[in-house]
PDB file of C-alpha atoms in Angstrom:
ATOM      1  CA  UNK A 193     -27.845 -12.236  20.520  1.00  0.00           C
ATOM      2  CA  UNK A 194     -31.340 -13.676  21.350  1.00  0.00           C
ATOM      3  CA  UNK A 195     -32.866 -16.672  20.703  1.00  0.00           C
ATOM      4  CA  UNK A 196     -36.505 -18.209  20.062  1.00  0.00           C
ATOM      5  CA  UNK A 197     -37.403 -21.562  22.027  1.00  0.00           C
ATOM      6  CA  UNK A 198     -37.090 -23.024  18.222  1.00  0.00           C
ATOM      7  CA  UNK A 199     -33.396 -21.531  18.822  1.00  0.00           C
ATOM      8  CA  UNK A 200     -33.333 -19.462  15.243  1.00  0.00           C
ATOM      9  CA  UNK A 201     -31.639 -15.769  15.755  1.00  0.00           C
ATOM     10  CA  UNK A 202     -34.101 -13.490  16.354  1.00  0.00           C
ATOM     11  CA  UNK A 203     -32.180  -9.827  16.601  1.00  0.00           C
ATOM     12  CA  UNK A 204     -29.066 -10.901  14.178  1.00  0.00           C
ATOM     13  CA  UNK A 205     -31.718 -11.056  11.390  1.00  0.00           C
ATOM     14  CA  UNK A 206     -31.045 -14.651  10.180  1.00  0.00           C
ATOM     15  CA  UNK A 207     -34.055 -16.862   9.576  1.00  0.00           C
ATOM     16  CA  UNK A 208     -33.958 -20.742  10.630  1.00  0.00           C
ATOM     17  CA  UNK A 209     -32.496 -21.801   6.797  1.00  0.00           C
ATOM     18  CA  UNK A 210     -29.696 -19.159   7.701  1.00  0.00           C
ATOM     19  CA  UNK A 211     -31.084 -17.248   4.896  1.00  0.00           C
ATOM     20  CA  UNK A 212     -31.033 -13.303   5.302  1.00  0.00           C
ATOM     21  CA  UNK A 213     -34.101 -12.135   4.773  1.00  0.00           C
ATOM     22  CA  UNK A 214     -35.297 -11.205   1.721  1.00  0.00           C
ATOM     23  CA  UNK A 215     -33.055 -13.330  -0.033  1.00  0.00           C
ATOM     24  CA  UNK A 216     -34.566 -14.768  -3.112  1.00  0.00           C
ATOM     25  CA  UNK A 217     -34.547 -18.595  -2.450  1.00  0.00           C
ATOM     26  CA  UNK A 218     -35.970 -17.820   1.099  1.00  0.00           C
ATOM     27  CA  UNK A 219     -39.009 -15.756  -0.559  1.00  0.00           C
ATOM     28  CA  UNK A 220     -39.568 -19.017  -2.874  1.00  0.00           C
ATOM     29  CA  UNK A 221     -39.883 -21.264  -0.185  1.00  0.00           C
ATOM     30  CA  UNK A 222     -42.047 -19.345   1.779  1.00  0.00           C
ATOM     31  CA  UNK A 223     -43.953 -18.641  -1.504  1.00  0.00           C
ATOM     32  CA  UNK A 224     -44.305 -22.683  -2.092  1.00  0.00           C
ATOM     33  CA  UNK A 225     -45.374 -22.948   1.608  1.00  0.00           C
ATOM     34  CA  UNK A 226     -47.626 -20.514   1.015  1.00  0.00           C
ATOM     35  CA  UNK A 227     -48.896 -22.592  -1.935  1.00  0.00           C
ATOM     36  CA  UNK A 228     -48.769 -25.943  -0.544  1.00  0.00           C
ATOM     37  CA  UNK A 229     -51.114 -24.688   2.733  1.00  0.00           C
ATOM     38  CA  UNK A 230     -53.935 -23.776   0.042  1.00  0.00           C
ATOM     39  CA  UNK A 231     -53.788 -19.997   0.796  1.00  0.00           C
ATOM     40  CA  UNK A 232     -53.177 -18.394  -2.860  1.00  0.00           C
ATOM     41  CA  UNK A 233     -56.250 -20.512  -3.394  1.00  0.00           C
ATOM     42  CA  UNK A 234     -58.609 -19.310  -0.561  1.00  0.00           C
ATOM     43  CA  UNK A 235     -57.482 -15.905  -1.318  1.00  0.00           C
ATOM     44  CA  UNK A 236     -58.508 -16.468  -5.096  1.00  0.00           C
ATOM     45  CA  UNK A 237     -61.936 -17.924  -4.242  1.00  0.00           C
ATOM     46  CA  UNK A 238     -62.704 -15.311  -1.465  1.00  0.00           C
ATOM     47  CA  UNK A 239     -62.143 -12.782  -4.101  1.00  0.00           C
ATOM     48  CA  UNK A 240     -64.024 -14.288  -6.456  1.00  0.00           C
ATOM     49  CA  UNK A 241     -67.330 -15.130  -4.700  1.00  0.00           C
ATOM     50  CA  UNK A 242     -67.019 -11.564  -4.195  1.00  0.00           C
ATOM     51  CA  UNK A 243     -66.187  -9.959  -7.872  1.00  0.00           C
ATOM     52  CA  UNK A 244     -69.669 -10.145  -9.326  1.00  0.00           C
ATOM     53  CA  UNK A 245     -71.497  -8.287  -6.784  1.00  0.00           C
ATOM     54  CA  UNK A 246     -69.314  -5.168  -7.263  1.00  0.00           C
ATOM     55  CA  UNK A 247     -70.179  -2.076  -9.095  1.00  0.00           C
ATOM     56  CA  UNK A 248     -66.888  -2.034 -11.075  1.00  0.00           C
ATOM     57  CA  UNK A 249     -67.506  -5.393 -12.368  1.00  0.00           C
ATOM     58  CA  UNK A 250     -71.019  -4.807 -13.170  1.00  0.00           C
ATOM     59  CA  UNK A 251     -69.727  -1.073 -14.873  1.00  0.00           C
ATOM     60  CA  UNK A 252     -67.001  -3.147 -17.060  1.00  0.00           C
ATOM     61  CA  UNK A 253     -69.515  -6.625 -18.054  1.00  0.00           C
ATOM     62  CA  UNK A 254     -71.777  -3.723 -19.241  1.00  0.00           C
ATOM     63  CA  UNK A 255     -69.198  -1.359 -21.278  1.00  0.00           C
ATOM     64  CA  UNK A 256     -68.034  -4.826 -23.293  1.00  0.00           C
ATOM     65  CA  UNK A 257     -71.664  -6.314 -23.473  1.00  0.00           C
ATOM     66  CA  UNK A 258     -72.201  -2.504 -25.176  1.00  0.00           C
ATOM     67  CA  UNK A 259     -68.680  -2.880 -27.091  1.00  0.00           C
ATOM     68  CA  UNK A 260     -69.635  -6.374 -28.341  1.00  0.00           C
ATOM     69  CA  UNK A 261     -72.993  -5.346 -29.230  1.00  0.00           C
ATOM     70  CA  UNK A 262     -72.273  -2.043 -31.158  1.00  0.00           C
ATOM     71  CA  UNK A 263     -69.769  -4.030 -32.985  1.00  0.00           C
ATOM     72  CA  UNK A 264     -71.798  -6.656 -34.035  1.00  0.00           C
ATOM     73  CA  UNK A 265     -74.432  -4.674 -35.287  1.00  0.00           C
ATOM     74  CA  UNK A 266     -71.837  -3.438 -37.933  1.00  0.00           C
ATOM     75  CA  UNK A 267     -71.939  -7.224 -39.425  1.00  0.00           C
ATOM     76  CA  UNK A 268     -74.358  -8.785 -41.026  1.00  0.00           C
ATOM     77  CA  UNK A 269     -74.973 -12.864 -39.922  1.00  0.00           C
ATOM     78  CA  UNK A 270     -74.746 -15.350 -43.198  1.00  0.00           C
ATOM     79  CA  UNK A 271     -74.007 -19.764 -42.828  1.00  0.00           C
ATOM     80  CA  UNK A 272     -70.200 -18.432 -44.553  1.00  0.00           C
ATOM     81  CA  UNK A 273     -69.507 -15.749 -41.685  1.00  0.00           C
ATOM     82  CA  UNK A 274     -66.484 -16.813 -40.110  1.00  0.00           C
ATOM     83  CA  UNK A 275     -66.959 -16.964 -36.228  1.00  0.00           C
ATOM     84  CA  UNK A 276     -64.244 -17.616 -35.126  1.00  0.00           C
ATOM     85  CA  UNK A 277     -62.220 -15.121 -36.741  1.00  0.00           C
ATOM     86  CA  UNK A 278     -64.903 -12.349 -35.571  1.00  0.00           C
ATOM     87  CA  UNK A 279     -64.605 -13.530 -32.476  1.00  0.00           C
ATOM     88  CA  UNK A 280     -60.571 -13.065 -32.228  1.00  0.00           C
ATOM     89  CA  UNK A 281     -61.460  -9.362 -34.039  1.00  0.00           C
ATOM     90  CA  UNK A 282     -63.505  -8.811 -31.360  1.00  0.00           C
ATOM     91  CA  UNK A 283     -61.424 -10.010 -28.823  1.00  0.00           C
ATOM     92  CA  UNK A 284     -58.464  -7.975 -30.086  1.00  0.00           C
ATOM     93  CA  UNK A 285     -60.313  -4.906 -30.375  1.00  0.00           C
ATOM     94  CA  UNK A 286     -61.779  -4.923 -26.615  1.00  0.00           C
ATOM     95  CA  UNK A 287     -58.417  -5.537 -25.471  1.00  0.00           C
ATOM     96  CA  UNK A 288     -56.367  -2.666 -27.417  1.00  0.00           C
ATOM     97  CA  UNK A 289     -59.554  -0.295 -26.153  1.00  0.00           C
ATOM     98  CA  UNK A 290     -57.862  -0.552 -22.774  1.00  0.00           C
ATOM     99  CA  UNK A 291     -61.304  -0.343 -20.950  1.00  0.00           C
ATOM    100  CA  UNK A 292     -60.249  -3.885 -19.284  1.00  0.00           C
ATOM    101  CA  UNK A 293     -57.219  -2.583 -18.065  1.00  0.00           C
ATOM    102  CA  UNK A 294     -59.025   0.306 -16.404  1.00  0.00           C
ATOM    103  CA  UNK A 295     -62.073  -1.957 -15.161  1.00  0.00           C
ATOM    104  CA  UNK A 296     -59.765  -4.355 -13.692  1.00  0.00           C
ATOM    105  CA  UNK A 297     -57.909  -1.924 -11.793  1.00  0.00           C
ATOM    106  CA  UNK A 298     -61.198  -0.744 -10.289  1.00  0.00           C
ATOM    107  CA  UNK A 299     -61.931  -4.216  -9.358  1.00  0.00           C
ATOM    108  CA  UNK A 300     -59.232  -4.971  -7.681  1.00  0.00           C
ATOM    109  CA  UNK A 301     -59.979  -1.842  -5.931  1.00  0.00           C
ATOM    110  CA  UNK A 302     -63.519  -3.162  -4.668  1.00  0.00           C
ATOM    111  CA  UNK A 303     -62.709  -6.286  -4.216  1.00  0.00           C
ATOM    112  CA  UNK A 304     -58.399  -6.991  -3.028  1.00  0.00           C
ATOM    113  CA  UNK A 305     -57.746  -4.116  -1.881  1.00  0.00           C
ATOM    114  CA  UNK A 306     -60.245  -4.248   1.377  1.00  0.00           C
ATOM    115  CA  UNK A 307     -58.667  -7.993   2.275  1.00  0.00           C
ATOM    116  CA  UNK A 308     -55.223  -6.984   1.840  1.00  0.00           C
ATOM    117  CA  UNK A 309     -54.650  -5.673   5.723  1.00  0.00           C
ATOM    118  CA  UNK A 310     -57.491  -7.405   7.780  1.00  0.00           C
ATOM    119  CA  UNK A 311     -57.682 -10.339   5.820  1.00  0.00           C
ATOM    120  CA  UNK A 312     -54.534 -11.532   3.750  1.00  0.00           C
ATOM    121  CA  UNK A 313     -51.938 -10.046   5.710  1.00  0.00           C
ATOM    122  CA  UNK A 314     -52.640 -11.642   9.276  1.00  0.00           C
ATOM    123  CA  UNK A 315     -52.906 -15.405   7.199  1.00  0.00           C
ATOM    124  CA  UNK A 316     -50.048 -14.779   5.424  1.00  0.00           C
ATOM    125  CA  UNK A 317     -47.843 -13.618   8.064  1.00  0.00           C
ATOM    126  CA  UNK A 318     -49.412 -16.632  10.467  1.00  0.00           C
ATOM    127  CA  UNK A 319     -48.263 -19.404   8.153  1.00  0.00           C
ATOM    128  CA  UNK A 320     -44.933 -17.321   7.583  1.00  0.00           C
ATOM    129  CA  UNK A 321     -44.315 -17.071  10.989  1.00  0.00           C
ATOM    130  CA  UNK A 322     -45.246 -20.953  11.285  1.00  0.00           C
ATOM    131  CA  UNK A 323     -42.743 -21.872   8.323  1.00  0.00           C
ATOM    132  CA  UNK A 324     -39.965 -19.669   9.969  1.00  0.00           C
ATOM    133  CA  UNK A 325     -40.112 -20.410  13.511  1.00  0.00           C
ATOM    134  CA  UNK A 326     -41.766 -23.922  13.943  1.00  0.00           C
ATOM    135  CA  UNK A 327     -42.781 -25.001  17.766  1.00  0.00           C
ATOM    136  CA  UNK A 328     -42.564 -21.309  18.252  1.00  0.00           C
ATOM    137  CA  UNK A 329     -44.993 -20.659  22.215  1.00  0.00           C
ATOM    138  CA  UNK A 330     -48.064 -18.312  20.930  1.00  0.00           C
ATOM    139  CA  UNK A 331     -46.729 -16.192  23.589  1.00  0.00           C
ATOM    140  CA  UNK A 332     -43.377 -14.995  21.882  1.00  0.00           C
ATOM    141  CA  UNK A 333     -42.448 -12.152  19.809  1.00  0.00           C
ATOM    142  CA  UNK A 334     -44.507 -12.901  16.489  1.00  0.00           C
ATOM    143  CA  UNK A 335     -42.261 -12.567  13.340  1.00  0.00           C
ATOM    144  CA  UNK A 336     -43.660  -9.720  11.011  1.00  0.00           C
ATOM    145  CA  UNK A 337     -43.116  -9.133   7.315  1.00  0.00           C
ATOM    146  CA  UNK A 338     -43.161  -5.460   8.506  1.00  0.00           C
ATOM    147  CA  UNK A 339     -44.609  -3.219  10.855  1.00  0.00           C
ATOM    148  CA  UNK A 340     -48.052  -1.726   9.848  1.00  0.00           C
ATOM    149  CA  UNK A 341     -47.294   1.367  11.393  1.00  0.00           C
ATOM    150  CA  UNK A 342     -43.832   1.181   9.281  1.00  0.00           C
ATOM    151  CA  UNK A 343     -45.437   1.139   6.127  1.00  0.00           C
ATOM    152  CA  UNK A 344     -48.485   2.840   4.573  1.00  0.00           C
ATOM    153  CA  UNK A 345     -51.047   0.967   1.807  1.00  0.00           C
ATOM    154  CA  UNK A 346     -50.065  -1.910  -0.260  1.00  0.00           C
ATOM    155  CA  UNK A 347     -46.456  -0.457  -0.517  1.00  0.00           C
ATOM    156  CA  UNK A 348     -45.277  -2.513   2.558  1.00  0.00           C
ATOM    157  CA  UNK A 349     -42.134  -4.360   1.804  1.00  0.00           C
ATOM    158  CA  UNK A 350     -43.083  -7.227   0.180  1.00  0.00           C
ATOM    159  CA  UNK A 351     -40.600  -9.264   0.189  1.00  0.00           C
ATOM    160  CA  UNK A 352     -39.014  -7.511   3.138  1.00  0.00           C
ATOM    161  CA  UNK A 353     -36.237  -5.136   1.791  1.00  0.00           C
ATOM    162  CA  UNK A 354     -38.337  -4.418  -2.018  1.00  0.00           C
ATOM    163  CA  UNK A 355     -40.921  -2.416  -2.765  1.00  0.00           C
ATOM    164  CA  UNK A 356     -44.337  -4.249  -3.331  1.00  0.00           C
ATOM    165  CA  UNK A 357     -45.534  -3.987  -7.140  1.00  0.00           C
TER     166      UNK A 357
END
């Protein structure tokens, strides 16, 4: 049995709210501390400054500009056209086409899925390792989510012991 200076089991696999982990109240308050240090937010605006310089999101603004356009031109404008309801048509329509599924996908391709290992993961498993082992030295065993060399791609364990989405 081993402990950390902030005297929290280290080998018996325990965390310092005697949680196992994985345990579903343990991933939501490491989830709200997550939240309440601002980093769901960085991440989001990161990813965003980002999104409209990418080819996939350029590819998909064009296929509904095209989509909006080519449906359009099937009505013609009068003062009694109801906008509002061609506007829900419209917006109905481009989502059963399924091209934003498949656009976002690529997105999220370009733009998360570059982050997720050299940018996310190091800040997210700093501030976890922060929430889990306060006053921890910077010169003790860190406290991992799981290994990288465990675990391929986005399918790391997330929370440890489930598969990621």
């Amino acid at each position: 049995r081993e402990r950390g200076s902030s005297g929290r089991n280290v080998r018996l696999g325990f965390t310092m709210a005697g949680l196992p982990p994985g345990d579903p109240q343990l991933v939501s308050m490491i989830v709200n501390h997550l939240k309440t240090q601002g980093l769901f937010d960085q991440f989001r605006r990161d990813c965003l400054a980002d999104v409209d310089t990418k080819p996939a999101y350029l590819n998909l603004r064009q296929r509904v500009d095209n989509f909006v356009s080519n449906h359009l031109s099937n009505h013609t404008w009068s003062p009694h056209l109801n906008k509002n309801q061609l506007r829900n048509n419209i917006r109905q329509l481009v989502l059963q086409s399924g091209m934003l599924e498949q656009g976002v996908d690529r997105i999220v391709a370009q733009v998360v899925d570059p982050k997720i290992h050299h940018t996310f993961r190091p800040q997210v498993e700093k501030v976890v390792r922060e929430f889990l082992s306060p006053g921890q030295a910077a010169d003790e065993s860190p406290v991992y989510l799981a290994q990288p060399e465990e675990k391929q791609g986005w399918q790391a364990e997330w929370p440890p012991g489930r598969a990621a989405p």
